[in-house]
mmCIF file of C-alpha atoms in Angstrom:
data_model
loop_
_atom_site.group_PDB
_atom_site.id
_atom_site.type_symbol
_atom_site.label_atom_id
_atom_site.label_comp_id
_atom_site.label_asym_id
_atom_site.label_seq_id
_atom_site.Cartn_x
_atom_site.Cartn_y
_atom_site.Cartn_z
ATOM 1 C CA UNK A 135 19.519 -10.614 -23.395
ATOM 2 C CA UNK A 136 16.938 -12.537 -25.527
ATOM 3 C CA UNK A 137 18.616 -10.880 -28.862
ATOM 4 C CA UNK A 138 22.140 -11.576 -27.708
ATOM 5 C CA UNK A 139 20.675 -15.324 -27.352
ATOM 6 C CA UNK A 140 19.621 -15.339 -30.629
ATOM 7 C CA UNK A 141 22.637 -13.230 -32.439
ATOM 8 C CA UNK A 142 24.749 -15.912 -30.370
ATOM 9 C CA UNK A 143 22.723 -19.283 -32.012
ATOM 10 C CA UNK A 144 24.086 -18.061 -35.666
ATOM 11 C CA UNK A 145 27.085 -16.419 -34.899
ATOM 12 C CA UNK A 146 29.095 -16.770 -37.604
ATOM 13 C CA UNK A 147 26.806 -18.476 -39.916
ATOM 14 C CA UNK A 148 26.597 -16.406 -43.552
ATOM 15 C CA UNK A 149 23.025 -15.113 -43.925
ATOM 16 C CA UNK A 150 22.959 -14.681 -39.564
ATOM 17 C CA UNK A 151 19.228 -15.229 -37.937
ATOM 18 C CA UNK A 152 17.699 -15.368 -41.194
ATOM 19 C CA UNK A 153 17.854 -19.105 -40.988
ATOM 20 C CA UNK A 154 15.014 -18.856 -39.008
ATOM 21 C CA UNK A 155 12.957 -17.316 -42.226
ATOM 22 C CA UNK A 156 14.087 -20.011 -44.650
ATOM 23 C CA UNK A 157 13.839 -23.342 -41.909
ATOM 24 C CA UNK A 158 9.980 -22.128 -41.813
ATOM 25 C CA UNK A 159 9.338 -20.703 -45.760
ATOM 26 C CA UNK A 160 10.522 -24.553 -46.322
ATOM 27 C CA UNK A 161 8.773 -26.589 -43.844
ATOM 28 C CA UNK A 162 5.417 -24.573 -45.262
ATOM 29 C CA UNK A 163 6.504 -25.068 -49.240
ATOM 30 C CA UNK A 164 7.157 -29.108 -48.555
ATOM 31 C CA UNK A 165 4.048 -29.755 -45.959
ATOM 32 C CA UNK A 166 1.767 -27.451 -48.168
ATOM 33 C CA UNK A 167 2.792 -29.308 -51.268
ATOM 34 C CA UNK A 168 2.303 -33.459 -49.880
ATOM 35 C CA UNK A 169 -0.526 -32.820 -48.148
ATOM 36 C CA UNK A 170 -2.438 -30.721 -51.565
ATOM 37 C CA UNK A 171 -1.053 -34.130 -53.289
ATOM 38 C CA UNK A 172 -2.414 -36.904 -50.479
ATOM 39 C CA UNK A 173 -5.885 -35.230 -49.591
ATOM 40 C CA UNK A 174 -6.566 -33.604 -52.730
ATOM 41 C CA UNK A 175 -6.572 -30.163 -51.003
ATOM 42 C CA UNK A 176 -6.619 -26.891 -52.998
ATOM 43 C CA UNK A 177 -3.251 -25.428 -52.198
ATOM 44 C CA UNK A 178 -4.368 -21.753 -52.716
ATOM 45 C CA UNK A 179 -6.917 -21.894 -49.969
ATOM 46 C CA UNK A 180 -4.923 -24.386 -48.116
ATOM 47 C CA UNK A 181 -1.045 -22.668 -48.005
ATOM 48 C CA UNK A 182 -2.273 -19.800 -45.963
ATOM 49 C CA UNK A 183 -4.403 -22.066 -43.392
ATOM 50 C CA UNK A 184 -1.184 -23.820 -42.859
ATOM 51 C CA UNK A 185 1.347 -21.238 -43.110
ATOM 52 C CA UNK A 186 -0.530 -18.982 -40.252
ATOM 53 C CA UNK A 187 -0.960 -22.052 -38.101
ATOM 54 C CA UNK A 188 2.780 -23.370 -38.333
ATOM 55 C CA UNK A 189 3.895 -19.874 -37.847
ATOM 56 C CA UNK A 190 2.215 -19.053 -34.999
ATOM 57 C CA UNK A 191 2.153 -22.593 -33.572
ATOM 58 C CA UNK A 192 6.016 -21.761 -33.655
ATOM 59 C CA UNK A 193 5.472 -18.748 -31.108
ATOM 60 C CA UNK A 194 3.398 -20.668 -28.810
ATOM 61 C CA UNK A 195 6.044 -24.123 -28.922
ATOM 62 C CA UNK A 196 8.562 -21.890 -27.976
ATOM 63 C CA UNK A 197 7.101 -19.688 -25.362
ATOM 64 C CA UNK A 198 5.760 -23.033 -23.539
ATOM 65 C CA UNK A 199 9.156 -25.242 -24.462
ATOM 66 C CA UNK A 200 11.647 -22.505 -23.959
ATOM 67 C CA UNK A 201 9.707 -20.514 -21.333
ATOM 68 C CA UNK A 202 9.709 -23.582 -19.221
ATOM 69 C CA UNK A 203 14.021 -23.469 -18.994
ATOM 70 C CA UNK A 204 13.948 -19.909 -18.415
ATOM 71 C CA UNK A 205 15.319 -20.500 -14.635
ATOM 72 C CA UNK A 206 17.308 -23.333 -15.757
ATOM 73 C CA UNK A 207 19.437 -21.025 -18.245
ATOM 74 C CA UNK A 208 20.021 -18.684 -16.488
ATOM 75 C CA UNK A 209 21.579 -20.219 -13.481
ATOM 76 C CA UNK A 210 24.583 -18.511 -13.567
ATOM 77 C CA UNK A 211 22.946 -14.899 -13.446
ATOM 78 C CA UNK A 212 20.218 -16.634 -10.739
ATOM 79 C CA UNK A 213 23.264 -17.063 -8.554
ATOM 80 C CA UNK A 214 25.499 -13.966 -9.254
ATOM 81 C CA UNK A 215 22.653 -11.402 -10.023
ATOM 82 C CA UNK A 216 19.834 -9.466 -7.646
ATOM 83 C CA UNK A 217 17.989 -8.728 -10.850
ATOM 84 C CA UNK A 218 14.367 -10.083 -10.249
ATOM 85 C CA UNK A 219 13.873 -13.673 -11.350
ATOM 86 C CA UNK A 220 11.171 -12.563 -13.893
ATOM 87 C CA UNK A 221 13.109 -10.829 -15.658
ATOM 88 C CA UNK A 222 14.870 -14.560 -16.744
ATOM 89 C CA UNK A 223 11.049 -15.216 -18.131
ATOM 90 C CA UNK A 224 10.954 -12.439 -20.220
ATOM 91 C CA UNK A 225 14.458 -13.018 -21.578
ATOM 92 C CA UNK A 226 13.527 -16.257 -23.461
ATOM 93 C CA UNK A 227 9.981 -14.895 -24.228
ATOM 94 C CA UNK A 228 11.655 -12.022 -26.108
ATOM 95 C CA UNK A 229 13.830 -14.782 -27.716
ATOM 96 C CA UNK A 230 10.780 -16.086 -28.963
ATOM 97 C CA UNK A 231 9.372 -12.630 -30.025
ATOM 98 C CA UNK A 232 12.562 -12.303 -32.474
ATOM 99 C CA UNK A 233 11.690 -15.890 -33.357
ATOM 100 C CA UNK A 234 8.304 -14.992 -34.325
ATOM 101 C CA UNK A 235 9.393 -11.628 -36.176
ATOM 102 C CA UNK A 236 11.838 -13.488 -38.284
ATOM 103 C CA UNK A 237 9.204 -16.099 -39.231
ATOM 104 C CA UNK A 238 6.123 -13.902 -39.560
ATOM 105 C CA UNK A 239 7.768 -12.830 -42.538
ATOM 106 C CA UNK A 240 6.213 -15.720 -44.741
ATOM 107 C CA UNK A 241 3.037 -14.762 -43.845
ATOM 108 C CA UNK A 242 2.791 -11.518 -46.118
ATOM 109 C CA UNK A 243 4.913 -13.186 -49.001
ATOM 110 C CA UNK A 244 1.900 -16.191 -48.721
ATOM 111 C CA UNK A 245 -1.099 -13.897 -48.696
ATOM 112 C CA UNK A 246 0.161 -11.655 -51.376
ATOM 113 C CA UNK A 247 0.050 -14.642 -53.856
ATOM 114 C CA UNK A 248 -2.899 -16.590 -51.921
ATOM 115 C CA UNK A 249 -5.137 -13.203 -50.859
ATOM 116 C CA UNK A 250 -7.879 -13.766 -48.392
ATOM 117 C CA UNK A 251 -9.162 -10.791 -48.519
ATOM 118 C CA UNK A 252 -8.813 -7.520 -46.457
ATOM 119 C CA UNK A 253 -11.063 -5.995 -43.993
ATOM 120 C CA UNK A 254 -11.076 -4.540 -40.793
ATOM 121 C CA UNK A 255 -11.325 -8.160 -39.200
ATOM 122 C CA UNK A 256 -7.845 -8.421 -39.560
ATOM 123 C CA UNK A 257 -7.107 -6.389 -36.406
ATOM 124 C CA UNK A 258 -8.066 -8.640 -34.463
ATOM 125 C CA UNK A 259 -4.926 -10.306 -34.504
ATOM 126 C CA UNK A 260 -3.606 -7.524 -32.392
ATOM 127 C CA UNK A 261 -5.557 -8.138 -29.466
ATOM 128 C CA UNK A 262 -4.904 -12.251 -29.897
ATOM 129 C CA UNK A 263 -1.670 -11.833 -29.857
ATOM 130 C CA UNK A 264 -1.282 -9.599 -26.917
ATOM 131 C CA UNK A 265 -3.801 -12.043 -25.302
ATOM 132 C CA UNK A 266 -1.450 -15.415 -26.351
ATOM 133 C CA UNK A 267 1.836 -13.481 -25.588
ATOM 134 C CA UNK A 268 0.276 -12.491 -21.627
ATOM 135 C CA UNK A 269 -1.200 -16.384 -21.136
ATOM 136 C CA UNK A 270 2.082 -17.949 -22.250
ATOM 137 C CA UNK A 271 4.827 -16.030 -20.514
ATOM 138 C CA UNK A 272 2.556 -16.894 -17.385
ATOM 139 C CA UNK A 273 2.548 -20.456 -18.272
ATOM 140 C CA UNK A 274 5.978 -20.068 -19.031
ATOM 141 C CA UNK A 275 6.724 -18.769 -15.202
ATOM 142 C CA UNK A 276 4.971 -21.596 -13.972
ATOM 143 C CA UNK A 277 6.443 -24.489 -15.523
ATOM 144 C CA UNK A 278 10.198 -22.611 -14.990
ATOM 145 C CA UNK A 279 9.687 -22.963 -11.428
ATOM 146 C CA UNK A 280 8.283 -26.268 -11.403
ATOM 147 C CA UNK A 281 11.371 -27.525 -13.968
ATOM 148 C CA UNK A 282 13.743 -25.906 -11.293
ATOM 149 C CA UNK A 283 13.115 -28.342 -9.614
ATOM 150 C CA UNK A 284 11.757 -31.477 -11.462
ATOM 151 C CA UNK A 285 14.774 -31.188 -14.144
ATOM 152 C CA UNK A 286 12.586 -34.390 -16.027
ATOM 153 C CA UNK A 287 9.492 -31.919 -16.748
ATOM 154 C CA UNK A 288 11.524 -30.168 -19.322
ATOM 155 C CA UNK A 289 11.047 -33.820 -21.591
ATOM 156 C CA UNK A 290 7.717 -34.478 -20.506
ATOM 157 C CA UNK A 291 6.549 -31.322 -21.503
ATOM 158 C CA UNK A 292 8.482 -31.658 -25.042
ATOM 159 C CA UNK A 293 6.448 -35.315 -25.572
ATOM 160 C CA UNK A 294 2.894 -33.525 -24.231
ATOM 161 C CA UNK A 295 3.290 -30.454 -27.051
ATOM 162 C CA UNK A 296 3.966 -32.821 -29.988
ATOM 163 C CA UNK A 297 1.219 -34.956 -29.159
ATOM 164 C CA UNK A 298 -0.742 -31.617 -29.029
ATOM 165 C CA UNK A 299 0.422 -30.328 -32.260
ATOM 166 C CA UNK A 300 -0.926 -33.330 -33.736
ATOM 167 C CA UNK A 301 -4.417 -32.913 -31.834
ATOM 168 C CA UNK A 302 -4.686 -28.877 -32.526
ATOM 169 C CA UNK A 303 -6.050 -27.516 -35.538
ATOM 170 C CA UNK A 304 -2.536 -26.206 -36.861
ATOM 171 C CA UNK A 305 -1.852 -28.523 -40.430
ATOM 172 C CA UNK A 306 -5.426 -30.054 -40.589
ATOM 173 C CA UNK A 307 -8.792 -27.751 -40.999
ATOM 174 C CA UNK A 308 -10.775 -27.425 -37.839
ATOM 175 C CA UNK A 309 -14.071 -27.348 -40.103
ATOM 176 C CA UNK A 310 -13.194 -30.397 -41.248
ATOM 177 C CA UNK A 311 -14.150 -32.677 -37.699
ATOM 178 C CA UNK A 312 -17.578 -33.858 -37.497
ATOM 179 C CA UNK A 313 -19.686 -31.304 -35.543
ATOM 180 C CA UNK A 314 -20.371 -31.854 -32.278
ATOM 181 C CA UNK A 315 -18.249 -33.821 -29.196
ATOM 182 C CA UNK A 316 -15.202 -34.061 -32.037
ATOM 183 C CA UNK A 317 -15.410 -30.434 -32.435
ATOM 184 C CA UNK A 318 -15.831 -29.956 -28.217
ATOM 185 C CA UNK A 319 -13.371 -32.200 -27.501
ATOM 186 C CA UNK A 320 -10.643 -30.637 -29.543
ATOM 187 C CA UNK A 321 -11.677 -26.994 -28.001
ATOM 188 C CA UNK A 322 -11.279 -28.364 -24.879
ATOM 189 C CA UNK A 323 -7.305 -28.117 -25.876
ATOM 190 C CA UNK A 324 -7.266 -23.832 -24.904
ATOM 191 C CA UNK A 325 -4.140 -24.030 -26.362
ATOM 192 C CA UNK A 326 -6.899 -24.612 -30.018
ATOM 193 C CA UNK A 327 -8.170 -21.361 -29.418
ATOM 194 C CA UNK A 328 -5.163 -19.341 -28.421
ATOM 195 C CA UNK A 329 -3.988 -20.316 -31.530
ATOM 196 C CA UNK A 330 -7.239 -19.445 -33.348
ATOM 197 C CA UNK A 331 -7.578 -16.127 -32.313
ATOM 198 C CA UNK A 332 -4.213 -15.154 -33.512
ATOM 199 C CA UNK A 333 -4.971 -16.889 -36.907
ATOM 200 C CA UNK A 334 -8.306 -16.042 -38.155
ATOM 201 C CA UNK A 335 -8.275 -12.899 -38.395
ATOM 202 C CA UNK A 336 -5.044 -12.711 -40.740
ATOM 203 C CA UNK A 337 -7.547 -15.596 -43.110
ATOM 204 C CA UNK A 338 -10.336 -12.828 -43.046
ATOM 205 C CA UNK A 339 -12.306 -14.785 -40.890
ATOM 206 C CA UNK A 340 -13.594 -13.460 -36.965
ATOM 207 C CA UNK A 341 -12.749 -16.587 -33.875
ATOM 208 C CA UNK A 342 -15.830 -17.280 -32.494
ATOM 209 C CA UNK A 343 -17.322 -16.345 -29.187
ATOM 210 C CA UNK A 344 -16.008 -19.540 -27.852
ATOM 211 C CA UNK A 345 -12.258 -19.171 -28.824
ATOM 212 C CA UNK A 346 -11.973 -15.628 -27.162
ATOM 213 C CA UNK A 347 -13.602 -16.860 -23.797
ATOM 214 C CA UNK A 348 -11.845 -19.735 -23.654
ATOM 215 C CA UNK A 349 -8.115 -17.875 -24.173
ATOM 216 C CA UNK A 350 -9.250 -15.208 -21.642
ATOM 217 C CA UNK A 351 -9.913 -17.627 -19.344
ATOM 218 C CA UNK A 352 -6.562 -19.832 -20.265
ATOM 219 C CA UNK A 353 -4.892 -16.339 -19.435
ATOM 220 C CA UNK A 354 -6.728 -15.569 -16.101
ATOM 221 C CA UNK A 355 -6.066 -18.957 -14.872
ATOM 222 C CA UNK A 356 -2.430 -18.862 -15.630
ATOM 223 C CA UNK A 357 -1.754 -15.132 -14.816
ATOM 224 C CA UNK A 358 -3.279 -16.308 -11.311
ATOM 225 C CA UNK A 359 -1.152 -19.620 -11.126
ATOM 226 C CA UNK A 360 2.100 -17.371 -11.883
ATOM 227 C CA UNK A 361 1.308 -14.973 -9.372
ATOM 228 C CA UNK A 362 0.893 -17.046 -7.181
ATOM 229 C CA UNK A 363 4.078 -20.120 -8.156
ATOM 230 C CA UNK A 364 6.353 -16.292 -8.286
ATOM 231 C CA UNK A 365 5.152 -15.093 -4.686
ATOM 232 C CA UNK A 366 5.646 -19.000 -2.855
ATOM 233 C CA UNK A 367 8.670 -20.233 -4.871
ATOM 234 C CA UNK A 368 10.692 -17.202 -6.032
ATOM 235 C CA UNK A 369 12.874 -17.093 -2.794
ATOM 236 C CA UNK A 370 13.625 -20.761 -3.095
ATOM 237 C CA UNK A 371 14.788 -20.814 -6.888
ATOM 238 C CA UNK A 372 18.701 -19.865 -5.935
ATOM 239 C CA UNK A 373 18.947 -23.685 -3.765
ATOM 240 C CA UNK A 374 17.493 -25.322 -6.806
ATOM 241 C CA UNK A 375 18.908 -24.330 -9.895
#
């Protein structure tokens, strides 16, 4: 279902879903190029920085955005299907998998031209993005029941993630805050790390101690919230979509 979704958002349109590649190659090419200009940045060290954190920062926008209007979708198939509820989660979170796959395709045209060097660090990314993709469809079942039946949290939760993309280390350096309670304050935002430990390792460089205990923990809380929002609400989603 999540590929018909997308193969249904550019029906028709001439180059299809690859859209998706070009909207983000461009956003990366005109941010990358007025911020080198205003802050006198180095764009060879500072194109990949950004192009890893805008195109994961994509995946996790859209697994928390989306995720949270999984139920609301899919009303129709709530009401005329027995096919567990879940399953409604995991069709926009593998709409935002196809999402990601489309846009992760920058990143290997950007670090081709802009290498960072290669070493077995870089395989990390596999378990941070497991760990991110696990954390966020929970979130994602959590706020989908609660926007079942609060239809304003869907807005409210738009206006709290752009406040947080400003406030998360995803088009300005982390290393660049003043050590100390800057540089606590902004890791108290898990969503910092879970984007961190998907990054990194793709720039060469290991997330610390603190960025993989803080996204396991971000995951075990929200694995036991969704578990436990599924189990209480799930029977009650039919009277409220």
């Amino acid at each position: 279902m999540g590929w018909t979704d997308v193969r249904q958002t550019y029906k028709r349109t001439f180059i299809g879903q690859f859209w998706i590649t070009i909207s983000m190659f461009v956003s990366i090419a005109a941010i990358a190029i007025i911020y080198s200009l205003l802050f006198k940045v180095n764009i060879a060290d500072y194109l990949p920085y950004l192009a890893t954190g805008l195109v994961f920062w994509n995946l996790i926008g859209t697994l928390i955005n989306d995720g949270a209007m999984s139920y609301v979708y899919s009303e129709g198939f709530i009401h005329g299907s027995p096919v567990p509820h879940f399953t409604y989660v995991v069709r926009i979170a593998t709409k935002g998998l196809i999402t990601f796959a489309h846009n992760i395709v920058v990143l290997p045209v950007v670090l081709i031209f802009f290498p960072q060097g290669i070493s077995t660090t870089i395989l990390l990314v596999i378990p941070g993005f497991l760990l991110v993709l696990v954390a966020l469809t929970a979130v994602a079942t959590v706020l989908s029941t609660i926007a079942a039946r609060f239809r304003d949290i869907p807005q409210i939760l738009a206006a709290i993630m752009m406040v947080l993309f400003y406030i998360t280390p995803v088009i300005w350096p982390f290393d660049s805050l003043p050590a100390g309670l800057t540089q606590k304050i902004v890791l108290a935002n898990p969503l910092t790390s879970l984007l961190q430990v998907m990054r990194l390792p793709l720039l060469n460089q290991e997330p610390s101690l603190t960025n993989w205990t803080i996204a396991l923990i971000t995951a075990f809380i929200a694995i036991i919230g969704a578990t436990y929002t599924y189990l209480r609400f799930d029977k009650r989603l039919a009277y409220w979509v």
